[in-house]
Amino acid sequence: DYYCMTLTQERKTRMKAKKQLLYLLLAVCSIWIFQSEEASANSESIIVNGTNILQAQDYTVSCGSGTAKYDPITKTLTLNNATISGLNGGNALLYGIDIQQQDVTVELIGQNSIDAYIGISSSSPFRIAGSDGSLAIHASRNQDLNTVPCCGIRIDNGGLTVQNTKLQITVSDLEMLSGYAVYICGGDNKIINSQIEIDMPSSLSSDIQSTGINATGANSLTISDNSSVTMNTVDAGIAVTGNLKVSNSTLAIPSAEKYVISCGNLEIVNGSDLSVSSNSGVALSANEKITISNSTVEVESVGSNSLSCMNLSVTDSSNLTAKGYWPAFYVVKDALIKDSSIETASEADVSIFCKEGNLEIADSDVTCTSGPNYGGILTNGNLTINDSNVISPGSSGVSGIHAKGDILIAGGNTEIGQGNISSENNIQIGGVITSDGTPSYENIQSNNSNGQISFLDANYNAVDKAIEKANALNKNDYINFGIVETAINAVIRGKDIREQESVDKYATAIEDAIKALQPLRTISIIEGADQTVPTGTDKSVTIKADG
């Protein structure tokens, strides 16, 4: 916010100086006029490589071996193999392009480049596009300007749209002030079917920070339609006050010194692929909710949580790998993992932590590893595991799974190693619990004297299907159908989940008996078939059979 205020103040100072000069000229000439439309037109400008293109001949400015040309009707500024650079005595050009007009589109043809303190600056929303072109921006410190951070692209009043194009932004020489590849104050911002690559230096001091995309006060930032955003080295990756959505796109930030993403809500959806890592801070942080749907995410924080949010949802065949020093998942309220594969690891704490809410795992594969003497899952609410395979081991005497609320495990297999399952309330077990691969129900405990530990009925579905299969057969077609009837009669109903192995053996025995059935031999007529014998006669009949 301070940066946006500084930029605004700087712009106001420039405009004030222009007005004072105009008033002075009018006074000298003793000409008193009032032309509001002309004054408004003069307040608009598009400075390209130091020249106002609105006043240039044919709206064209030479830029190296290329050109910049403006169409006032469509408000399109076309860069055609343009080279914009004003280096002089080591000082960078202040603005490569400075847009003081509404709704401008910057169209790219060929390979274009800008070398300036601020690559492109705009007072209002604008768009960069060009399927056949690209733009490389190098923003570096101006030796005479040490009050405003340098930027690749800045917008005083967002938003920014980057569509069907390629951008490469490099920021260097951050000795006294922070720097930004993209800085946006407000609005709705979009990256559509585009490739953006960002290179920035890491921190030189605690007061200086390099940030890839900083959307201060922005309502949203959407990266969509097969876009890719890569930040090779930054202190901070993406900061959005509002919502950040990554849809059918790729985001790669292999090394962020502080954090990767900080936003209001984070959505990673529609086959997106994220591979990100931070050193000192939380990798993915959202003030409200993180939603991961039908996407692949690899996230790591060397010194903090890999993921932190108010609520978490991982669904629709997502694959998520999260590693952190503190809990890989730090969720304040509720977390849902459904139809997905999750691997979490924590170096010095539990692996998944729900501070206040409930954790639900359904139809998923979840593996949690944690620091020494810590369990894999801890929730201060209720824990529900349905038809899932969960590995959350603890060492001897340590809860691999712990909830302050109720625990319900129905179906699937839950591995707890040498640890235990514990709750401050009630526990219902309806799935297979194993310790180092062996079914075991000894290490289940309620720490509440009024807490109840109960075991749901064993699952007889396989038995019932085997019996249904046997009942569909005609026992008169077999010489030994009694073995099937014996196997069915051996079934004992009413067992609970702790005897699921015995119940499964009933089903196996019935299936094996069906496989061992011997059908009656087929008898063939070898003589006398298809005879017609008139009634009321004494004609003899001969029939021969082979059995």
Coordinates of C-alpha atoms in Angstrom, one line a residue:
D1 CA 0.0 0.0 0.0
Y2 CA 2.8 2.4 0.8
Y3 CA 4.4 1.7 -2.6
C4 CA 1.1 2.4 -4.3
M5 CA 0.8 5.7 -2.4
T6 CA 4.4 6.6 -3.2
L7 CA 3.7 6.0 -6.9
T8 CA 0.6 8.0 -6.8
Q9 CA 2.3 10.9 -5.1
E10 CA 5.1 10.8 -7.6
R11 CA 2.6 11.0 -10.5
K12 CA 0.7 13.8 -8.8
T13 CA 4.0 15.8 -8.4
R14 CA 4.8 15.4 -12.1
M15 CA 1.3 16.5 -13.1
K16 CA 1.4 19.5 -10.8
A17 CA 4.7 20.6 -12.4
K18 CA 3.1 20.4 -15.9
K19 CA 0.1 22.4 -14.8
Q20 CA 2.3 25.1 -13.2
L21 CA 4.3 25.5 -16.4
L22 CA 1.1 25.8 -18.5
Y23 CA -0.3 28.5 -16.1
L24 CA 3.0 30.4 -16.3
L25 CA 2.9 30.4 -20.1
L26 CA -0.7 31.5 -20.2
A27 CA 0.1 34.4 -17.8
V28 CA 3.0 35.6 -19.8
C29 CA 1.0 35.7 -23.0
S30 CA -2.0 37.3 -21.2
I31 CA -4.3 34.8 -22.8
W32 CA -7.2 33.6 -20.7
I33 CA -8.8 30.6 -22.1
F34 CA -10.8 27.7 -20.7
Q35 CA -10.9 24.5 -22.7
S36 CA -11.7 21.6 -20.5
E37 CA -11.5 19.0 -23.3
E38 CA -8.1 20.1 -24.4
A39 CA -6.8 20.1 -20.8
S40 CA -8.1 16.6 -20.5
A41 CA -6.5 15.5 -23.7
N42 CA -3.1 17.0 -22.6
S43 CA -3.3 15.0 -19.4
E44 CA -3.2 11.8 -21.4
S45 CA 0.1 10.5 -22.7
I46 CA 1.9 7.3 -23.7
I47 CA 5.6 7.7 -23.2
V48 CA 7.7 5.2 -25.2
N49 CA 11.5 5.3 -24.9
G50 CA 11.2 8.9 -23.6
T51 CA 8.9 10.1 -26.4
N52 CA 5.1 10.8 -26.1
I53 CA 3.9 8.7 -29.0
L54 CA 0.6 10.6 -29.0
Q55 CA 2.5 13.6 -30.4
A56 CA 4.9 11.7 -32.6
Q57 CA 4.5 11.7 -36.4
D58 CA 2.2 8.9 -37.6
Y59 CA 2.0 7.9 -33.9
T60 CA 5.3 6.0 -34.4
V61 CA 8.5 6.0 -32.3
S62 CA 11.8 4.3 -33.4
C63 CA 13.0 1.8 -30.9
G64 CA 16.4 0.4 -31.9
S65 CA 16.0 -1.6 -35.1
G66 CA 12.2 -1.9 -34.5
T67 CA 9.3 0.4 -33.9
A68 CA 6.5 1.3 -31.5
K69 CA 3.3 2.4 -33.3
Y70 CA 0.0 3.5 -31.7
D71 CA -3.5 3.2 -33.1
P72 CA -5.7 5.8 -31.3
I73 CA -8.9 4.3 -32.6
T74 CA -8.3 0.8 -31.1
K75 CA -6.0 2.1 -28.4
T76 CA -3.4 -0.5 -29.4
L77 CA 0.3 0.1 -28.9
T78 CA 2.2 -2.3 -31.2
L79 CA 5.8 -3.2 -30.5
N80 CA 7.5 -4.6 -33.6
N81 CA 10.9 -6.0 -32.7
A82 CA 11.4 -2.9 -30.5
T83 CA 14.4 -2.3 -28.3
I84 CA 13.7 0.2 -25.6
S85 CA 16.7 1.2 -23.6
G86 CA 18.0 4.5 -22.2
L87 CA 21.1 3.5 -20.3
N88 CA 23.2 6.6 -19.9
G89 CA 26.2 6.8 -17.6
G90 CA 25.0 3.7 -15.7
N91 CA 21.6 5.1 -15.0
A92 CA 18.6 3.2 -16.2
L93 CA 15.8 4.8 -18.2
L94 CA 13.1 5.7 -15.7
Y95 CA 10.1 4.3 -17.7
G96 CA 10.4 2.1 -20.7
I97 CA 6.7 2.7 -21.4
D98 CA 4.5 5.0 -19.3
I99 CA 0.8 4.7 -20.1
Q100 CA -1.5 7.5 -19.0
Q101 CA -4.5 6.4 -20.9
Q102 CA -7.4 4.0 -20.2
D103 CA -7.8 0.5 -21.7
V104 CA -4.6 0.3 -23.8
T105 CA -3.5 -3.0 -25.4
V106 CA 0.2 -3.6 -25.9
E107 CA 0.5 -5.9 -28.9
L108 CA 3.8 -7.8 -29.4
I109 CA 5.2 -8.7 -32.8
G110 CA 8.6 -10.4 -33.0
Q111 CA 11.1 -10.2 -30.2
N112 CA 10.9 -7.1 -28.1
S113 CA 12.9 -5.8 -25.1
I114 CA 12.8 -3.1 -22.5
D115 CA 15.7 -2.1 -20.2
A116 CA 14.5 0.5 -17.7
Y117 CA 14.0 1.3 -14.0
I118 CA 10.3 0.4 -14.5
G119 CA 9.7 -1.5 -17.7
I120 CA 6.0 -0.7 -18.3
S121 CA 4.0 1.6 -16.0
S122 CA 0.3 2.3 -16.3
S123 CA -2.1 4.4 -14.3
S124 CA -5.0 2.2 -15.2
P125 CA -5.8 -1.4 -16.4
F126 CA -4.1 -2.5 -19.6
R127 CA -3.5 -5.7 -21.7
I128 CA -0.4 -7.4 -23.2
A129 CA -1.1 -9.7 -26.1
G130 CA 0.5 -11.2 -29.1
S131 CA 0.6 -14.9 -30.2
D132 CA 3.5 -14.2 -32.5
G133 CA 5.6 -12.0 -30.3
S134 CA 7.5 -11.9 -27.0
L135 CA 8.8 -9.3 -24.6
A136 CA 11.9 -9.4 -22.4
I137 CA 12.0 -6.8 -19.6
H138 CA 15.1 -6.0 -17.5
A139 CA 14.4 -3.7 -14.6
S140 CA 17.4 -2.4 -12.6
R141 CA 18.1 0.3 -10.1
N142 CA 18.4 3.8 -11.3
Q143 CA 21.4 5.4 -9.4
D144 CA 19.6 8.7 -9.1
L145 CA 16.2 7.3 -7.9
N146 CA 16.4 5.6 -4.5
T147 CA 12.8 6.2 -3.2
V148 CA 10.7 4.0 -5.4
P149 CA 11.2 0.2 -5.9
C150 CA 12.0 -0.8 -9.5
C151 CA 9.5 -3.0 -11.4
G152 CA 9.2 -5.0 -14.6
I153 CA 5.5 -4.1 -14.8
R154 CA 3.5 -1.8 -12.5
I155 CA -0.1 -0.7 -12.5
D156 CA -1.4 2.0 -10.1
N157 CA -4.9 0.8 -10.5
G158 CA -5.2 -2.8 -11.7
G159 CA -5.9 -5.0 -13.4
L160 CA -3.5 -6.5 -15.8
T161 CA -4.3 -9.0 -18.5
V162 CA -1.5 -11.0 -20.2
Q163 CA -2.9 -13.1 -23.0
N164 CA -1.4 -15.4 -25.7
T165 CA 2.1 -14.3 -25.3
K166 CA 5.5 -14.8 -23.7
L167 CA 7.1 -12.6 -21.1
Q168 CA 10.5 -12.7 -19.5
I169 CA 11.1 -10.4 -16.6
T170 CA 14.5 -9.9 -14.9
V171 CA 15.1 -7.6 -12.0
S172 CA 18.6 -6.9 -10.8
D173 CA 20.8 -4.5 -8.7
L174 CA 18.5 -4.3 -5.6
E175 CA 21.0 -2.7 -3.2
M176 CA 18.8 -0.1 -1.4
L177 CA 15.1 -0.9 -2.2
S178 CA 12.9 -3.8 -2.9
G179 CA 12.0 -4.9 -6.4
Y180 CA 9.1 -6.5 -8.1
A181 CA 8.7 -8.3 -11.4
V182 CA 5.0 -7.3 -11.4
Y183 CA 3.3 -4.9 -9.0
I184 CA -0.4 -4.3 -9.3
C185 CA -2.6 -2.1 -7.0
G186 CA -6.1 -3.6 -7.1
G187 CA -8.5 -4.9 -9.8
D188 CA -9.0 -8.3 -11.4
N189 CA -5.9 -9.7 -13.1
K190 CA -5.5 -12.5 -15.6
I191 CA -2.8 -14.5 -17.2
I192 CA -4.3 -16.4 -20.1
N193 CA -2.5 -19.0 -22.3
S194 CA 0.8 -17.2 -21.7
Q195 CA 4.3 -18.1 -20.5
I196 CA 6.0 -15.9 -17.9
E197 CA 9.5 -16.5 -16.6
I198 CA 10.9 -14.4 -13.8
D199 CA 14.4 -14.1 -12.5
M200 CA 15.2 -11.9 -9.4
P201 CA 18.0 -11.7 -6.8
S202 CA 17.6 -13.2 -3.3
S203 CA 17.6 -11.0 -0.2
L204 CA 20.5 -8.8 0.6
S205 CA 19.1 -7.6 3.9
S206 CA 15.9 -8.0 5.9
D207 CA 14.6 -4.7 4.6
I208 CA 15.0 -5.6 0.9
Q209 CA 12.8 -8.1 -0.8
S210 CA 12.4 -9.3 -4.3
T211 CA 8.8 -10.3 -5.1
G212 CA 7.6 -12.0 -8.3
I213 CA 4.0 -10.9 -8.5
N214 CA 2.6 -8.5 -5.8
A215 CA -1.1 -7.7 -6.3
T216 CA -1.7 -5.4 -3.3
G217 CA -5.4 -4.8 -2.8
A218 CA -6.2 -6.9 -5.9
N219 CA -9.6 -8.6 -6.0
S220 CA -8.2 -11.6 -7.9
L221 CA -5.4 -13.1 -10.0
T222 CA -6.3 -15.9 -12.4
I223 CA -3.7 -18.1 -14.2
S224 CA -5.5 -20.2 -16.8
D225 CA -5.8 -21.8 -20.2
N226 CA -2.5 -23.7 -20.3
S227 CA -0.4 -20.9 -18.9
S228 CA 3.0 -21.4 -17.3
V229 CA 4.6 -19.2 -14.7
T230 CA 8.2 -19.9 -13.6
M231 CA 10.1 -17.9 -11.0
N232 CA 13.7 -19.2 -10.8
T233 CA 14.8 -17.2 -7.7
V234 CA 12.8 -14.8 -5.6
D235 CA 12.3 -13.9 -1.9
A236 CA 8.6 -14.0 -2.3
G237 CA 6.5 -15.6 -5.1
I238 CA 2.9 -14.4 -5.4
A239 CA 1.0 -12.1 -3.0
V240 CA -2.7 -11.4 -3.7
T241 CA -5.0 -9.7 -1.3
G242 CA -8.0 -11.4 -2.8
N243 CA -8.4 -14.8 -4.7
L244 CA -5.6 -16.6 -6.6
K245 CA -6.8 -19.3 -9.0
V246 CA -4.6 -21.6 -11.1
S247 CA -6.6 -23.5 -13.7
N248 CA -5.2 -25.9 -16.2
S249 CA -1.8 -24.3 -15.9
T250 CA 1.7 -24.8 -14.4
L251 CA 3.4 -22.9 -11.7
A252 CA 7.0 -23.6 -10.8
I253 CA 8.9 -21.7 -8.0
P254 CA 11.7 -24.0 -6.9
S255 CA 13.4 -21.6 -4.5
A256 CA 11.5 -18.8 -2.7
E257 CA 13.6 -17.5 0.3
K258 CA 10.5 -16.4 2.3
Y259 CA 7.2 -17.6 0.9
V260 CA 5.7 -18.9 -2.4
I261 CA 2.1 -17.8 -2.2
S262 CA 0.2 -15.6 0.1
C263 CA -3.5 -14.8 -0.7
G264 CA -7.1 -14.7 0.5
N265 CA -8.4 -17.9 -1.2
L266 CA -6.3 -20.3 -3.3
E267 CA -7.7 -22.6 -6.0
I268 CA -5.6 -25.1 -7.8
V269 CA -7.9 -26.8 -10.3
N270 CA -8.6 -28.4 -13.7
G271 CA -5.4 -30.4 -14.2
S272 CA -3.0 -27.8 -12.9
D273 CA 0.6 -28.7 -11.8
L274 CA 2.4 -26.9 -9.1
S275 CA 6.0 -27.5 -7.9
V276 CA 7.1 -24.9 -5.3
S277 CA 9.4 -24.6 -2.4
S278 CA 10.2 -22.0 0.3
N279 CA 13.1 -21.7 2.7
S280 CA 12.1 -19.7 5.8
G281 CA 8.4 -19.1 5.5
V282 CA 5.1 -20.9 4.8
A283 CA 5.1 -22.1 1.2
L284 CA 1.3 -21.9 0.5
S285 CA -0.7 -19.6 2.7
A286 CA -4.3 -18.5 2.4
N287 CA -6.3 -16.4 4.9
E288 CA -9.4 -18.4 4.0
K289 CA -9.5 -21.6 2.0
I290 CA -7.1 -23.7 -0.1
T291 CA -8.9 -25.9 -2.8
I292 CA -7.0 -28.5 -4.8
S293 CA -9.1 -30.3 -7.3
N294 CA -7.9 -32.7 -10.1
S295 CA -4.4 -31.4 -9.9
T296 CA -0.9 -32.3 -8.9
V297 CA 0.9 -30.3 -6.2
E298 CA 4.4 -30.7 -4.8
V299 CA 5.1 -28.2 -2.0
E300 CA 7.9 -27.9 0.5
S301 CA 9.0 -25.5 3.3
V302 CA 12.4 -26.0 4.8
G303 CA 11.7 -23.9 7.8
S304 CA 7.9 -23.7 8.3
N305 CA 4.6 -25.2 7.2
S306 CA 4.3 -26.3 3.6
L307 CA 0.6 -25.4 3.6
S308 CA -1.4 -23.1 6.0
C309 CA -5.1 -22.0 5.7
M310 CA -8.4 -21.7 7.4
N311 CA -10.1 -24.5 5.5
L312 CA -8.6 -27.2 3.2
S313 CA -10.2 -29.3 0.4
V314 CA -8.2 -31.9 -1.7
T315 CA -10.5 -33.7 -4.1
D316 CA -11.1 -35.3 -7.5
S317 CA -8.1 -37.5 -8.1
S318 CA -5.6 -34.9 -6.9
N319 CA -2.0 -35.9 -6.0
L320 CA -0.4 -33.8 -3.2
T321 CA 3.0 -34.2 -1.7
A322 CA 3.8 -31.8 1.1
K323 CA 6.9 -31.5 3.2
G324 CA 7.5 -29.1 6.1
Y325 CA 9.6 -28.5 9.2
W326 CA 6.4 -27.8 11.2
P327 CA 3.2 -29.6 10.3
A328 CA 3.0 -30.0 6.6
F329 CA -0.7 -29.3 6.8
Y330 CA -1.6 -26.5 9.2
V331 CA -5.4 -26.1 9.0
V332 CA -7.2 -23.9 11.5
K333 CA -10.7 -25.3 10.9
D334 CA -11.9 -28.1 8.6
A335 CA -10.0 -30.3 6.2
L336 CA -11.4 -32.7 3.5
I337 CA -9.3 -35.2 1.6
K338 CA -11.5 -37.2 -0.9
D339 CA -10.7 -39.4 -3.9
S340 CA -7.1 -38.3 -3.8
S341 CA -3.5 -39.4 -3.0
I342 CA -1.7 -37.5 -0.2
E343 CA 1.8 -37.8 1.1
T344 CA 2.8 -35.5 4.0
A345 CA 6.0 -35.3 6.0
S346 CA 7.1 -33.1 8.9
E347 CA 10.6 -32.9 10.3
A348 CA 9.8 -31.7 13.8
D349 CA 6.1 -32.0 14.5
V350 CA 2.9 -33.9 13.5
S351 CA 2.3 -34.2 9.8
I352 CA -1.3 -33.1 9.6
F353 CA -2.7 -30.7 12.2
C354 CA -6.3 -29.3 12.4
K355 CA -6.3 -26.7 15.1
E356 CA -10.0 -26.3 15.7
G357 CA -12.0 -28.1 13.1
N358 CA -12.7 -31.6 11.8
L359 CA -10.7 -33.8 9.4
E360 CA -12.4 -36.1 6.9
I361 CA -10.6 -38.6 4.7
A362 CA -12.7 -40.5 2.2
D363 CA -11.8 -43.0 -0.6
S364 CA -8.1 -41.8 -0.5
D365 CA -4.6 -43.0 0.0
V366 CA -2.9 -41.0 2.8
T367 CA 0.7 -41.4 4.1
C368 CA 1.8 -39.2 7.0
T369 CA 5.3 -39.3 8.4
S370 CA 6.5 -37.0 11.3
G371 CA 9.3 -36.0 13.5
P372 CA 10.6 -38.2 16.3
N373 CA 8.1 -38.8 19.1
Y374 CA 5.3 -37.2 17.0
G375 CA 2.3 -38.9 15.4
G376 CA 1.1 -38.4 11.9
I377 CA -2.4 -36.9 12.4
L378 CA -3.7 -34.6 15.1
T379 CA -7.0 -32.9 15.1
N380 CA -8.8 -31.0 17.9
G381 CA -12.1 -31.8 16.3
N382 CA -13.5 -35.0 15.0
L383 CA -11.7 -37.4 12.7
T384 CA -13.6 -39.5 10.1
I385 CA -11.8 -42.1 7.8
N386 CA -14.0 -43.8 5.2
D387 CA -12.8 -46.5 2.8
S388 CA -9.3 -45.2 2.8
N389 CA -5.8 -46.6 3.2
V390 CA -4.0 -44.5 5.8
I391 CA -0.5 -44.8 7.0
S392 CA 0.1 -42.7 10.1
P393 CA 2.6 -44.4 12.3
G394 CA 3.9 -43.5 15.8
S395 CA 6.6 -44.9 17.9
S396 CA 5.8 -46.9 21.0
G397 CA 3.6 -44.9 23.4
V398 CA 3.0 -42.2 20.8
S399 CA -0.4 -41.6 19.1
G400 CA 0.0 -42.1 15.4
I401 CA -3.6 -40.8 15.2
H402 CA -5.1 -38.5 17.9
A403 CA -8.4 -36.5 18.0
K404 CA -9.9 -34.5 20.8
G405 CA -13.3 -35.2 19.3
D406 CA -14.7 -38.5 18.1
I407 CA -12.9 -40.9 15.8
L408 CA -14.7 -43.0 13.2
I409 CA -12.8 -45.4 11.0
A410 CA -15.0 -47.3 8.5
G411 CA -13.6 -49.6 5.9
G412 CA -10.1 -49.5 4.4
N413 CA -6.8 -50.2 6.2
T414 CA -5.1 -47.9 8.8
E415 CA -1.5 -48.5 9.7
I416 CA -0.2 -47.1 13.1
G417 CA 3.2 -48.7 13.4
Q418 CA 4.2 -49.2 17.1
G419 CA 2.0 -46.3 18.1
N420 CA -1.7 -46.1 19.0
I421 CA -5.0 -44.5 18.1
S422 CA -6.3 -42.2 20.9
S423 CA -9.2 -39.8 21.4
E424 CA -10.5 -37.6 24.1
N425 CA -14.0 -38.9 23.4
N426 CA -15.6 -41.8 21.6
I427 CA -13.9 -44.2 19.1
Q428 CA -15.7 -46.4 16.5
I429 CA -13.6 -48.8 14.5
G430 CA -15.0 -50.3 11.4
G431 CA -11.9 -50.8 9.3
V432 CA -8.7 -53.0 9.5
I433 CA -6.1 -51.6 11.9
T434 CA -2.6 -52.9 11.5
S435 CA 0.6 -52.5 13.5
D436 CA 3.7 -53.0 11.2
G437 CA 1.4 -54.8 8.8
T438 CA -0.2 -57.2 11.3
P439 CA -3.9 -56.7 12.2
S440 CA -4.0 -55.4 15.7
Y441 CA -6.7 -53.7 17.8
E442 CA -4.9 -53.5 21.1
N443 CA -3.5 -50.0 20.8
I444 CA -6.8 -48.1 20.7
Q445 CA -7.6 -46.0 23.7
S446 CA -10.0 -43.3 24.9
N447 CA -8.5 -40.8 27.3
N448 CA -11.9 -39.9 28.6
S449 CA -13.3 -42.0 31.4
N450 CA -16.7 -41.7 29.7
G451 CA -15.4 -42.3 26.3
Q452 CA -16.6 -45.4 24.5
I453 CA -14.6 -47.7 22.2
S454 CA -16.8 -49.7 20.0
F455 CA -16.2 -52.0 17.0
L456 CA -18.5 -52.0 14.0
D457 CA -19.9 -55.2 12.5
A458 CA -17.6 -57.1 10.2
N459 CA -18.2 -56.7 6.5
Y460 CA -20.1 -59.7 5.2
N461 CA -20.5 -58.4 1.6
A462 CA -18.0 -60.9 0.1
V463 CA -19.8 -63.8 2.0
D464 CA -23.2 -62.7 0.8
K465 CA -22.0 -62.5 -2.8
A466 CA -20.5 -66.0 -2.6
I467 CA -23.7 -67.4 -1.2
E468 CA -25.7 -65.6 -3.9
K469 CA -23.5 -67.2 -6.5
A470 CA -24.0 -70.6 -5.0
N471 CA -27.8 -70.2 -4.8
A472 CA -27.9 -69.5 -8.5
L473 CA -26.6 -73.0 -9.3
N474 CA -28.8 -76.1 -9.6
K475 CA -27.4 -78.6 -7.1
N476 CA -28.8 -81.5 -9.1
D477 CA -26.3 -80.7 -11.9
Y478 CA -23.4 -81.7 -9.6
I479 CA -22.4 -84.9 -7.9
N480 CA -20.8 -83.2 -4.9
F481 CA -22.8 -80.0 -4.2
G482 CA -22.7 -80.9 -0.6
I483 CA -19.3 -79.3 -0.2
V484 CA -20.9 -75.9 -1.0
E485 CA -23.7 -76.5 1.4
T486 CA -21.2 -77.3 4.1
A487 CA -19.2 -74.2 3.5
I488 CA -22.3 -72.0 3.6
N489 CA -23.5 -73.7 6.9
A490 CA -20.1 -72.9 8.5
V491 CA -20.8 -69.1 8.3
I492 CA -21.3 -67.6 11.7
R493 CA -23.0 -64.2 11.7
G494 CA -22.5 -61.3 14.1
K495 CA -18.8 -61.0 14.2
D496 CA -17.3 -57.5 14.5
I497 CA -14.4 -55.9 12.6
R498 CA -11.8 -57.5 14.8
E499 CA -12.7 -60.9 13.2
Q500 CA -12.9 -59.6 9.7
E501 CA -10.2 -62.0 8.7
S502 CA -12.3 -65.0 9.8
V503 CA -15.3 -63.6 7.9
D504 CA -13.2 -63.2 4.8
K505 CA -12.2 -66.8 5.1
Y506 CA -15.9 -67.8 5.0
A507 CA -16.2 -66.2 1.6
T508 CA -13.0 -67.8 0.4
A509 CA -14.2 -71.2 1.5
I510 CA -17.5 -70.9 -0.3
E511 CA -15.8 -69.7 -3.5
D512 CA -13.3 -72.6 -3.3
A513 CA -16.1 -75.1 -2.9
I514 CA -17.9 -73.7 -6.0
K515 CA -14.6 -74.1 -7.9
A516 CA -14.4 -77.7 -6.7
L517 CA -17.8 -78.8 -7.9
Q518 CA -18.0 -81.8 -10.2
P519 CA -20.9 -81.8 -12.7
L520 CA -22.9 -84.9 -13.5
R521 CA -21.6 -86.7 -16.6
T522 CA -23.4 -85.8 -19.8
I523 CA -25.2 -88.9 -21.2
S524 CA -25.5 -89.3 -25.0
I525 CA -27.9 -91.5 -27.0
I526 CA -25.8 -93.6 -29.4
E527 CA -28.7 -95.5 -31.0
G528 CA -32.5 -95.1 -31.3
A529 CA -32.7 -91.3 -31.2
D530 CA -35.6 -89.5 -32.9
Q531 CA -37.8 -92.5 -33.4
T532 CA -41.5 -92.3 -34.1
V533 CA -43.6 -95.2 -32.8
P534 CA -47.3 -95.5 -33.7
T535 CA -49.6 -96.1 -30.7
G536 CA -51.6 -99.2 -30.5
T537 CA -49.0 -101.4 -32.1
D538 CA -46.6 -104.0 -30.7
K539 CA -43.5 -102.7 -32.5
S540 CA -40.4 -103.2 -30.5
V541 CA -38.2 -100.1 -29.6
T542 CA -34.4 -100.2 -29.0
I543 CA -32.5 -97.3 -27.4
K544 CA -28.8 -97.4 -26.5
A545 CA -27.0 -94.8 -24.3
D546 CA -23.4 -94.4 -23.2
G547 CA -24.2 -94.1 -19.6

